[in-house]
PDB file of C-alpha atoms in Angstrom:
ATOM      1  CA  MET A   1     126.072 116.090  73.370  1.00 44.00           C
ATOM      2  CA  GLY A   2     127.090 119.554  72.327  1.00 41.00           C
ATOM      3  CA  THR A   3     128.006 122.654  74.275  1.00 41.00           C
ATOM      4  CA  GLU A   4     127.324 125.402  71.740  1.00 46.00           C
ATOM      5  CA  GLN A   5     124.405 127.436  72.975  1.00 63.00           C
ATOM      6  CA  SER A   6     123.043 129.104  69.824  1.00 93.00           C
ATOM      7  CA  THR A   7     119.421 128.442  68.942  1.00 96.00           C
ATOM      8  CA  ILE A   8     118.934 126.401  65.770  1.00 97.00           C
ATOM      9  CA  LEU A   9     115.132 126.036  65.933  1.00 97.00           C
ATOM     10  CA  GLU A  10     112.568 128.303  67.554  1.00 97.00           C
ATOM     11  CA  THR A  11     108.796 128.456  67.607  1.00 97.00           C
ATOM     12  CA  ARG A  12     106.807 131.468  68.769  1.00 98.00           C
ATOM     13  CA  ASP A  13     103.219 130.933  69.887  1.00 98.00           C
ATOM     14  CA  LEU A  14     102.919 127.955  67.549  1.00 98.00           C
ATOM     15  CA  THR A  15      99.257 126.961  67.436  1.00 97.00           C
ATOM     16  CA  LYS A  16      97.155 124.442  65.555  1.00 97.00           C
ATOM     17  CA  THR A  17      93.403 124.050  65.843  1.00 96.00           C
ATOM     18  CA  PHE A  18      91.130 121.485  64.216  1.00 95.00           C
ATOM     19  CA  LEU A  19      87.464 122.549  64.031  1.00 91.00           C
ATOM     20  CA  GLY A  20      87.789 124.422  67.288  1.00 88.00           C
ATOM     21  CA  PHE A  21      89.935 121.799  69.057  1.00 94.00           C
ATOM     22  CA  VAL A  22      93.325 123.222  70.087  1.00 96.00           C
ATOM     23  CA  ALA A  23      95.897 120.500  69.402  1.00 96.00           C
ATOM     24  CA  VAL A  24      98.963 122.732  69.835  1.00 97.00           C
ATOM     25  CA  ASP A  25      98.473 125.758  72.051  1.00 97.00           C
ATOM     26  CA  ALA A  26     100.883 128.705  71.736  1.00 97.00           C
ATOM     27  CA  VAL A  27     104.025 126.586  72.035  1.00 97.00           C
ATOM     28  CA  ASN A  28     107.278 128.478  72.478  1.00 97.00           C
ATOM     29  CA  LEU A  29     110.190 126.126  71.883  1.00 97.00           C
ATOM     30  CA  LYS A  30     113.913 126.737  71.566  1.00 97.00           C
ATOM     31  CA  VAL A  31     116.262 123.958  70.477  1.00 97.00           C
ATOM     32  CA  GLN A  32     119.936 124.629  71.107  1.00 97.00           C
ATOM     33  CA  ARG A  33     122.495 123.674  68.479  1.00 96.00           C
ATOM     34  CA  GLY A  34     124.343 120.484  69.368  1.00 95.00           C
ATOM     35  CA  HIS A  35     121.766 119.317  71.909  1.00 96.00           C
ATOM     36  CA  ILE A  36     119.502 116.304  72.144  1.00 97.00           C
ATOM     37  CA  HIS A  37     116.144 117.888  72.941  1.00 98.00           C
ATOM     38  CA  ALA A  38     113.269 115.584  73.906  1.00 97.00           C
ATOM     39  CA  LEU A  39     109.594 116.385  73.472  1.00 96.00           C
ATOM     40  CA  ILE A  40     107.518 114.307  75.873  1.00 93.00           C
ATOM     41  CA  GLY A  41     104.013 114.174  77.263  1.00 90.00           C
ATOM     42  CA  PRO A  42     101.001 111.925  77.817  1.00 88.00           C
ATOM     43  CA  ASN A  43      98.956 110.543  74.941  1.00 86.00           C
ATOM     44  CA  GLY A  44      97.138 113.347  73.151  1.00 87.00           C
ATOM     45  CA  ALA A  45      99.581 115.985  74.379  1.00 91.00           C
ATOM     46  CA  GLY A  46     100.230 117.299  70.856  1.00 93.00           C
ATOM     47  CA  LYS A  47     103.744 115.944  70.314  1.00 93.00           C
ATOM     48  CA  THR A  48     103.214 114.438  66.863  1.00 91.00           C
ATOM     49  CA  THR A  49     101.116 117.408  65.748  1.00 94.00           C
ATOM     50  CA  CYS A  50     103.970 119.665  66.784  1.00 95.00           C
ATOM     51  CA  PHE A  51     106.402 117.566  64.703  1.00 92.00           C
ATOM     52  CA  ASN A  52     104.020 117.777  61.738  1.00 92.00           C
ATOM     53  CA  LEU A  53     103.953 121.561  62.065  1.00 95.00           C
ATOM     54  CA  LEU A  54     107.743 121.787  62.190  1.00 94.00           C
ATOM     55  CA  THR A  55     108.115 119.725  59.023  1.00 90.00           C
ATOM     56  CA  LYS A  56     105.142 121.463  57.387  1.00 88.00           C
ATOM     57  CA  PHE A  57     102.974 118.401  56.948  1.00 90.00           C
ATOM     58  CA  LEU A  58     100.503 120.640  58.759  1.00 94.00           C
ATOM     59  CA  THR A  59     100.122 124.396  58.440  1.00 95.00           C
ATOM     60  CA  PRO A  60     100.045 126.381  61.691  1.00 97.00           C
ATOM     61  CA  THR A  61      96.824 128.161  62.546  1.00 97.00           C
ATOM     62  CA  GLN A  62      98.998 130.880  63.994  1.00 97.00           C
ATOM     63  CA  GLY A  63     102.509 131.441  65.244  1.00 97.00           C
ATOM     64  CA  GLN A  64     105.963 131.384  63.668  1.00 97.00           C
ATOM     65  CA  ILE A  65     108.792 128.904  63.109  1.00 97.00           C
ATOM     66  CA  PHE A  66     112.430 129.975  62.757  1.00 97.00           C
ATOM     67  CA  PHE A  67     115.391 127.849  61.649  1.00 97.00           C
ATOM     68  CA  ASP A  68     118.933 129.205  61.844  1.00 94.00           C
ATOM     69  CA  GLY A  69     117.460 132.654  62.433  1.00 93.00           C
ATOM     70  CA  GLN A  70     115.275 132.634  59.303  1.00 95.00           C
ATOM     71  CA  GLU A  71     111.516 132.304  59.343  1.00 97.00           C
ATOM     72  CA  ILE A  72     110.312 129.103  57.675  1.00 96.00           C
ATOM     73  CA  THR A  73     106.646 129.226  58.692  1.00 96.00           C
ATOM     74  CA  ARG A  74     105.395 129.297  55.102  1.00 94.00           C
ATOM     75  CA  ASP A  75     107.927 126.904  53.592  1.00 94.00           C
ATOM     76  CA  ASN A  76     106.697 123.622  52.142  1.00 93.00           C
ATOM     77  CA  PRO A  77     108.037 120.202  53.258  1.00 90.00           C
ATOM     78  CA  ALA A  78     110.543 119.951  50.393  1.00 89.00           C
ATOM     79  CA  GLU A  79     111.982 123.381  51.223  1.00 92.00           C
ATOM     80  CA  ILE A  80     112.211 122.420  54.889  1.00 92.00           C
ATOM     81  CA  ALA A  81     114.148 119.262  54.008  1.00 89.00           C
ATOM     82  CA  ARG A  82     116.508 121.133  51.668  1.00 89.00           C
ATOM     83  CA  LYS A  83     117.362 123.508  54.505  1.00 92.00           C
ATOM     84  CA  GLY A  84     118.496 120.562  56.592  1.00 92.00           C
ATOM     85  CA  ILE A  85     115.528 119.658  58.803  1.00 94.00           C
ATOM     86  CA  ILE A  86     115.142 115.924  58.243  1.00 91.00           C
ATOM     87  CA  ARG A  87     112.469 113.866  59.966  1.00 88.00           C
ATOM     88  CA  SER A  88     113.329 110.216  60.260  1.00 82.00           C
ATOM     89  CA  PHE A  89     110.245 108.765  58.590  1.00 65.00           C
ATOM     90  CA  GLN A  90     110.467 111.110  55.588  1.00 48.00           C
ATOM     91  CA  ILE A  91     113.446 109.266  54.132  1.00 49.00           C
ATOM     92  CA  SER A  92     113.528 106.159  56.303  1.00 49.00           C
ATOM     93  CA  ALA A  93     110.692 104.181  54.764  1.00 64.00           C
ATOM     94  CA  VAL A  94     113.306 101.621  53.870  1.00 81.00           C
ATOM     95  CA  PHE A  95     112.975  99.371  50.848  1.00 89.00           C
ATOM     96  CA  PRO A  96     112.626  95.839  52.267  1.00 90.00           C
ATOM     97  CA  GLN A  97     113.684  93.985  49.112  1.00 91.00           C
ATOM     98  CA  LEU A  98     116.876  96.006  48.638  1.00 93.00           C
ATOM     99  CA  SER A  99     120.102  95.427  50.494  1.00 95.00           C
ATOM    100  CA  VAL A 100     121.074  97.507  53.486  1.00 95.00           C
ATOM    101  CA  LEU A 101     123.814  99.149  51.394  1.00 95.00           C
ATOM    102  CA  ASP A 102     121.414  99.987  48.562  1.00 91.00           C
ATOM    103  CA  ASN A 103     119.024 101.715  50.946  1.00 92.00           C
ATOM    104  CA  VAL A 104     121.758 104.071  52.108  1.00 93.00           C
ATOM    105  CA  ARG A 105     123.017 104.666  48.563  1.00 91.00           C
ATOM    106  CA  ILE A 106     119.528 105.721  47.485  1.00 87.00           C
ATOM    107  CA  ALA A 107     119.395 108.238  50.337  1.00 87.00           C
ATOM    108  CA  LEU A 108     122.840 109.543  49.341  1.00 89.00           C
ATOM    109  CA  GLN A 109     121.639 110.343  45.805  1.00 82.00           C
ATOM    110  CA  ARG A 110     120.092 113.556  47.117  1.00 69.00           C
ATOM    111  CA  ASN A 111     123.455 115.309  46.802  1.00 61.00           C
ATOM    112  CA  THR A 112     124.632 113.783  43.504  1.00 52.00           C
ATOM    113  CA  GLY A 113     122.525 115.590  40.943  1.00 51.00           C
ATOM    114  CA  VAL A 114     121.045 112.246  39.807  1.00 50.00           C
ATOM    115  CA  SER A 115     118.648 111.980  42.703  1.00 49.00           C
ATOM    116  CA  PHE A 116     116.419 108.895  42.705  1.00 50.00           C
ATOM    117  CA  HIS A 117     117.069 107.946  39.059  1.00 52.00           C
ATOM    118  CA  PHE A 118     116.196 104.302  39.540  1.00 52.00           C
ATOM    119  CA  TRP A 119     116.503 103.542  35.833  1.00 47.00           C
ATOM    120  CA  ARG A 120     120.230 104.269  35.736  1.00 52.00           C
ATOM    121  CA  SER A 121     122.748 101.455  35.719  1.00 49.00           C
ATOM    122  CA  GLU A 122     123.503 100.057  39.148  1.00 55.00           C
ATOM    123  CA  THR A 123     127.178 100.796  38.483  1.00 55.00           C
ATOM    124  CA  SER A 124     126.381 104.529  38.452  1.00 57.00           C
ATOM    125  CA  LEU A 125     125.989 104.320  42.224  1.00 64.00           C
ATOM    126  CA  HIS A 126     129.313 102.627  42.914  1.00 73.00           C
ATOM    127  CA  HIS A 127     130.944 105.958  43.703  1.00 78.00           C
ATOM    128  CA  LEU A 128     128.584 106.192  46.700  1.00 87.00           C
ATOM    129  CA  ASN A 129     129.759 102.925  48.219  1.00 90.00           C
ATOM    130  CA  SER A 130     132.517 104.414  50.337  1.00 91.00           C
ATOM    131  CA  ARG A 131     130.299 106.992  52.034  1.00 93.00           C
ATOM    132  CA  ALA A 132     127.452 104.496  52.411  1.00 94.00           C
ATOM    133  CA  LEU A 133     129.771 102.047  54.156  1.00 95.00           C
ATOM    134  CA  GLU A 134     131.020 104.828  56.447  1.00 95.00           C
ATOM    135  CA  LEU A 135     127.440 105.577  57.480  1.00 95.00           C
ATOM    136  CA  LEU A 136     126.677 101.903  58.026  1.00 96.00           C
ATOM    137  CA  ASP A 137     129.771 101.612  60.185  1.00 94.00           C
ATOM    138  CA  GLU A 138     128.633 104.649  62.191  1.00 93.00           C
ATOM    139  CA  VAL A 139     125.361 102.916  63.081  1.00 93.00           C
ATOM    140  CA  GLY A 140     126.875  99.469  63.592  1.00 93.00           C
ATOM    141  CA  LEU A 141     125.608  97.916  60.371  1.00 95.00           C
ATOM    142  CA  ALA A 142     128.801  97.541  58.346  1.00 95.00           C
ATOM    143  CA  ASP A 143     128.625  93.749  58.654  1.00 95.00           C
ATOM    144  CA  PHE A 144     125.039  93.789  57.339  1.00 96.00           C
ATOM    145  CA  ALA A 145     125.720  95.743  54.119  1.00 95.00           C
ATOM    146  CA  SER A 146     124.787  92.903  51.767  1.00 95.00           C
ATOM    147  CA  VAL A 147     121.807  91.664  53.808  1.00 96.00           C
ATOM    148  CA  LEU A 148     118.313  92.156  52.395  1.00 96.00           C
ATOM    149  CA  THR A 149     116.610  94.742  54.574  1.00 95.00           C
ATOM    150  CA  VAL A 150     113.543  92.535  55.034  1.00 93.00           C
ATOM    151  CA  ASN A 151     115.761  90.082  56.925  1.00 95.00           C
ATOM    152  CA  LEU A 152     117.020  92.616  59.479  1.00 92.00           C
ATOM    153  CA  PRO A 153     115.732  92.422  63.063  1.00 90.00           C
ATOM    154  CA  TYR A 154     113.486  95.359  63.998  1.00 87.00           C
ATOM    155  CA  GLY A 155     116.110  97.207  66.024  1.00 88.00           C
ATOM    156  CA  ARG A 156     118.602  96.952  63.164  1.00 91.00           C
ATOM    157  CA  LYS A 157     115.997  98.351  60.779  1.00 91.00           C
ATOM    158  CA  ARG A 158     115.683 101.388  63.014  1.00 89.00           C
ATOM    159  CA  ALA A 159     119.461 101.743  62.912  1.00 92.00           C
ATOM    160  CA  LEU A 160     119.245 101.644  59.109  1.00 93.00           C
ATOM    161  CA  GLU A 161     116.602 104.351  59.219  1.00 91.00           C
ATOM    162  CA  ILE A 162     119.002 106.520  61.209  1.00 92.00           C
ATOM    163  CA  ALA A 163     121.736 105.827  58.642  1.00 92.00           C
ATOM    164  CA  THR A 164     119.471 106.931  55.794  1.00 91.00           C
ATOM    165  CA  THR A 165     118.573 110.038  57.804  1.00 90.00           C
ATOM    166  CA  LEU A 166     122.263 110.828  58.256  1.00 91.00           C
ATOM    167  CA  ALA A 167     122.800 110.337  54.522  1.00 90.00           C
ATOM    168  CA  MET A 168     120.641 113.426  53.967  1.00 88.00           C
ATOM    169  CA  GLU A 169     123.228 115.455  55.920  1.00 89.00           C
ATOM    170  CA  PRO A 170     120.722 117.011  58.323  1.00 92.00           C
ATOM    171  CA  SER A 171     121.437 120.104  60.371  1.00 93.00           C
ATOM    172  CA  LEU A 172     118.546 119.067  62.597  1.00 96.00           C
ATOM    173  CA  MET A 173     117.316 115.471  62.952  1.00 95.00           C
ATOM    174  CA  LEU A 174     113.729 114.957  64.064  1.00 94.00           C
ATOM    175  CA  LEU A 175     113.263 111.450  65.432  1.00 94.00           C
ATOM    176  CA  ASP A 176     109.671 110.392  66.032  1.00 90.00           C
ATOM    177  CA  GLU A 177     109.534 107.706  68.759  1.00 89.00           C
ATOM    178  CA  PRO A 178     112.778 106.003  67.707  1.00 90.00           C
ATOM    179  CA  THR A 179     112.486 103.164  70.260  1.00 89.00           C
ATOM    180  CA  GLN A 180     108.776 102.446  69.901  1.00 87.00           C
ATOM    181  CA  GLY A 181     107.914  98.754  69.834  1.00 84.00           C
ATOM    182  CA  MET A 182     111.408  97.569  70.736  1.00 86.00           C
ATOM    183  CA  GLY A 183     112.537  95.000  73.254  1.00 87.00           C
ATOM    184  CA  HIS A 184     114.924  95.959  76.041  1.00 89.00           C
ATOM    185  CA  GLU A 185     118.099  95.006  74.146  1.00 89.00           C
ATOM    186  CA  ASP A 186     117.129  96.950  71.029  1.00 90.00           C
ATOM    187  CA  VAL A 187     116.097  99.968  73.114  1.00 92.00           C
ATOM    188  CA  ASN A 188     119.536 100.075  74.716  1.00 92.00           C
ATOM    189  CA  ARG A 189     121.274  99.671  71.349  1.00 91.00           C
ATOM    190  CA  VAL A 190     119.293 102.443  69.643  1.00 92.00           C
ATOM    191  CA  THR A 191     119.615 104.745  72.662  1.00 94.00           C
ATOM    192  CA  GLN A 192     123.392 104.460  72.522  1.00 94.00           C
ATOM    193  CA  LEU A 193     123.276 104.906  68.763  1.00 94.00           C
ATOM    194  CA  ILE A 194     121.328 108.165  69.081  1.00 95.00           C
ATOM    195  CA  LYS A 195     123.821 109.431  71.640  1.00 95.00           C
ATOM    196  CA  GLN A 196     126.696 108.449  69.362  1.00 93.00           C
ATOM    197  CA  VAL A 197     125.359 110.091  66.195  1.00 93.00           C
ATOM    198  CA  SER A 198     124.392 113.254  68.096  1.00 93.00           C
ATOM    199  CA  VAL A 199     128.037 114.300  68.299  1.00 91.00           C
ATOM    200  CA  GLY A 200     128.308 117.404  66.135  1.00 90.00           C
ATOM    201  CA  ARG A 201     124.588 117.270  65.315  1.00 93.00           C
ATOM    202  CA  THR A 202     121.303 118.495  66.768  1.00 97.00           C
ATOM    203  CA  ILE A 203     118.443 116.123  67.530  1.00 97.00           C
ATOM    204  CA  LEU A 204     114.827 116.837  68.461  1.00 97.00           C
ATOM    205  CA  MET A 205     112.969 113.688  69.346  1.00 95.00           C
ATOM    206  CA  VAL A 206     109.562 112.554  70.519  1.00 93.00           C
ATOM    207  CA  GLU A 207     110.094 109.652  72.883  1.00 90.00           C
ATOM    208  CA  HIS A 208     107.808 107.781  75.276  1.00 86.00           C
ATOM    209  CA  ASN A 209     110.439 105.813  77.149  1.00 89.00           C
ATOM    210  CA  MET A 210     111.523 108.000  80.070  1.00 89.00           C
ATOM    211  CA  LYS A 211     114.617 105.888  80.737  1.00 91.00           C
ATOM    212  CA  VAL A 212     115.797 106.740  77.230  1.00 94.00           C
ATOM    213  CA  VAL A 213     115.039 110.426  77.749  1.00 94.00           C
ATOM    214  CA  SER A 214     116.751 110.550  81.151  1.00 94.00           C
ATOM    215  CA  SER A 215     119.919 108.964  79.796  1.00 95.00           C
ATOM    216  CA  ILE A 216     120.553 111.072  76.685  1.00 96.00           C
ATOM    217  CA  ALA A 217     118.467 114.278  76.582  1.00 97.00           C
ATOM    218  CA  ASP A 218     120.155 117.590  77.345  1.00 96.00           C
ATOM    219  CA  ARG A 219     116.840 119.372  77.611  1.00 97.00           C
ATOM    220  CA  ILE A 220     113.232 118.240  77.824  1.00 97.00           C
ATOM    221  CA  THR A 221     110.009 119.993  76.937  1.00 96.00           C
ATOM    222  CA  VAL A 222     106.852 118.508  78.425  1.00 95.00           C
ATOM    223  CA  LEU A 223     103.583 119.029  76.564  1.00 95.00           C
ATOM    224  CA  ALA A 224     100.136 118.496  78.062  1.00 93.00           C
ATOM    225  CA  ARG A 225      96.881 119.263  76.258  1.00 92.00           C
ATOM    226  CA  GLY A 226      98.865 120.958  73.514  1.00 95.00           C
ATOM    227  CA  ALA A 227     100.671 123.458  75.750  1.00 95.00           C
ATOM    228  CA  VAL A 228     104.132 123.551  77.324  1.00 96.00           C
ATOM    229  CA  LEU A 229     103.790 122.279  80.878  1.00 94.00           C
ATOM    230  CA  ALA A 230     107.434 122.296  81.923  1.00 94.00           C
ATOM    231  CA  GLU A 231     110.929 122.533  80.512  1.00 95.00           C
ATOM    232  CA  GLY A 232     114.436 121.832  81.729  1.00 95.00           C
ATOM    233  CA  ASP A 233     116.788 118.951  82.337  1.00 95.00           C
ATOM    234  CA  TYR A 234     115.478 115.582  83.457  1.00 93.00           C
ATOM    235  CA  ALA A 235     115.920 116.257  87.167  1.00 92.00           C
ATOM    236  CA  THR A 236     113.912 119.458  86.850  1.00 93.00           C
ATOM    237  CA  VAL A 237     110.955 118.062  84.913  1.00 92.00           C
ATOM    238  CA  SER A 238     110.774 114.723  86.721  1.00 89.00           C
ATOM    239  CA  ASN A 239     110.413 116.483  90.062  1.00 89.00           C
ATOM    240  CA  ASN A 240     107.788 118.917  88.790  1.00 91.00           C
ATOM    241  CA  PRO A 241     104.444 118.110  90.491  1.00 90.00           C
ATOM    242  CA  ALA A 242     102.493 119.259  87.443  1.00 89.00           C
ATOM    243  CA  VAL A 243     104.426 116.813  85.250  1.00 89.00           C
ATOM    244  CA  MET A 244     103.759 113.915  87.605  1.00 85.00           C
ATOM    245  CA  GLU A 245     100.096 114.881  87.698  1.00 85.00           C
ATOM    246  CA  ALA A 246      99.983 114.915  83.897  1.00 82.00           C
ATOM    247  CA  TYR A 247     101.275 111.353  83.960  1.00 75.00           C
ATOM    248  CA  MET A 248      98.201 110.390  85.993  1.00 54.00           C
ATOM    249  CA  GLY A 249      99.632 110.848  89.437  1.00 54.00           C
ATOM    250  CA  THR A 250     102.712 108.684  88.989  1.00 51.00           C
ATOM    251  CA  THR A 251     105.597 108.810  91.400  1.00 47.00           C
ATOM    252  CA  GLN A 252     108.996 109.826  90.068  1.00 52.00           C
ATOM    253  CA  GLY A 253     110.105 106.191  89.845  1.00 52.00           C
ATOM    254  CA  GLU A 254     106.986 105.245  87.911  1.00 49.00           C
ATOM    255  CA  LEU A 255     107.414 108.231  85.617  1.00 58.00           C
ATOM    256  CA  GLU A 256     110.849 106.959  84.604  1.00 54.00           C
ATOM    257  CA  GLY A 257     109.330 103.794  83.226  1.00 53.00           C
ATOM    258  CA  ALA A 258     106.137 105.312  81.888  1.00 53.00           C
ATOM    259  CA  GLN A 259     105.137 104.584  78.312  1.00 44.00           C
ATOM    260  CA  ALA A 260     103.156 107.815  78.038  1.00 42.00           C
TER     261      ALA A 260
END
């Protein structure tokens, strides 16, 4: 977790409507450089729509988006990625019939000038092996380098997805529900992995598991019905009556375990 307090990502009155339905309602968000910032809220709160706006898979109805002090509201998804905003699923649709190492090498091609030239000789990628193995070691997969990805357990596949995200050298990582569908052991492993790889990086994540959020997030923004309901550290938002009401009247203890 970082300490530098400059803003890397900011939205101003970010809004998205669909045929009159307001999915994201004038959201003002500031993500501090070096932080893990969690975006939470009940089902239908607008979290995924907000992510889609930030990565330009959706165009805002109104409002502005700024990254590193420059407006990116009109940029397309490829331009957003080139500037260093990398969403996990964009490059983490791993290839199941390739090895774990090959998946990371493919992601690393972005910076080689021979990006995604699948017809080249396999030996042309050997110079990427060292960096690929470093990334696999960072996410605890060094011993799985030669394993076919299809044979990885689910939690390890998510770790591979994080490795391929890191291969893109993001300034800002957007992780969309990184622990969804995992058992307890995998949740703990991936939670610690996110905390580990956040050192020197900035992460914005949508996450349903409040125990994950409480253990690693520096700051939390709570959305409800498309609007910001509360913001602050976990102690602040978990004791906010409006937040507990949004989670259908749960107590604080129940909120911690809620799968919103």
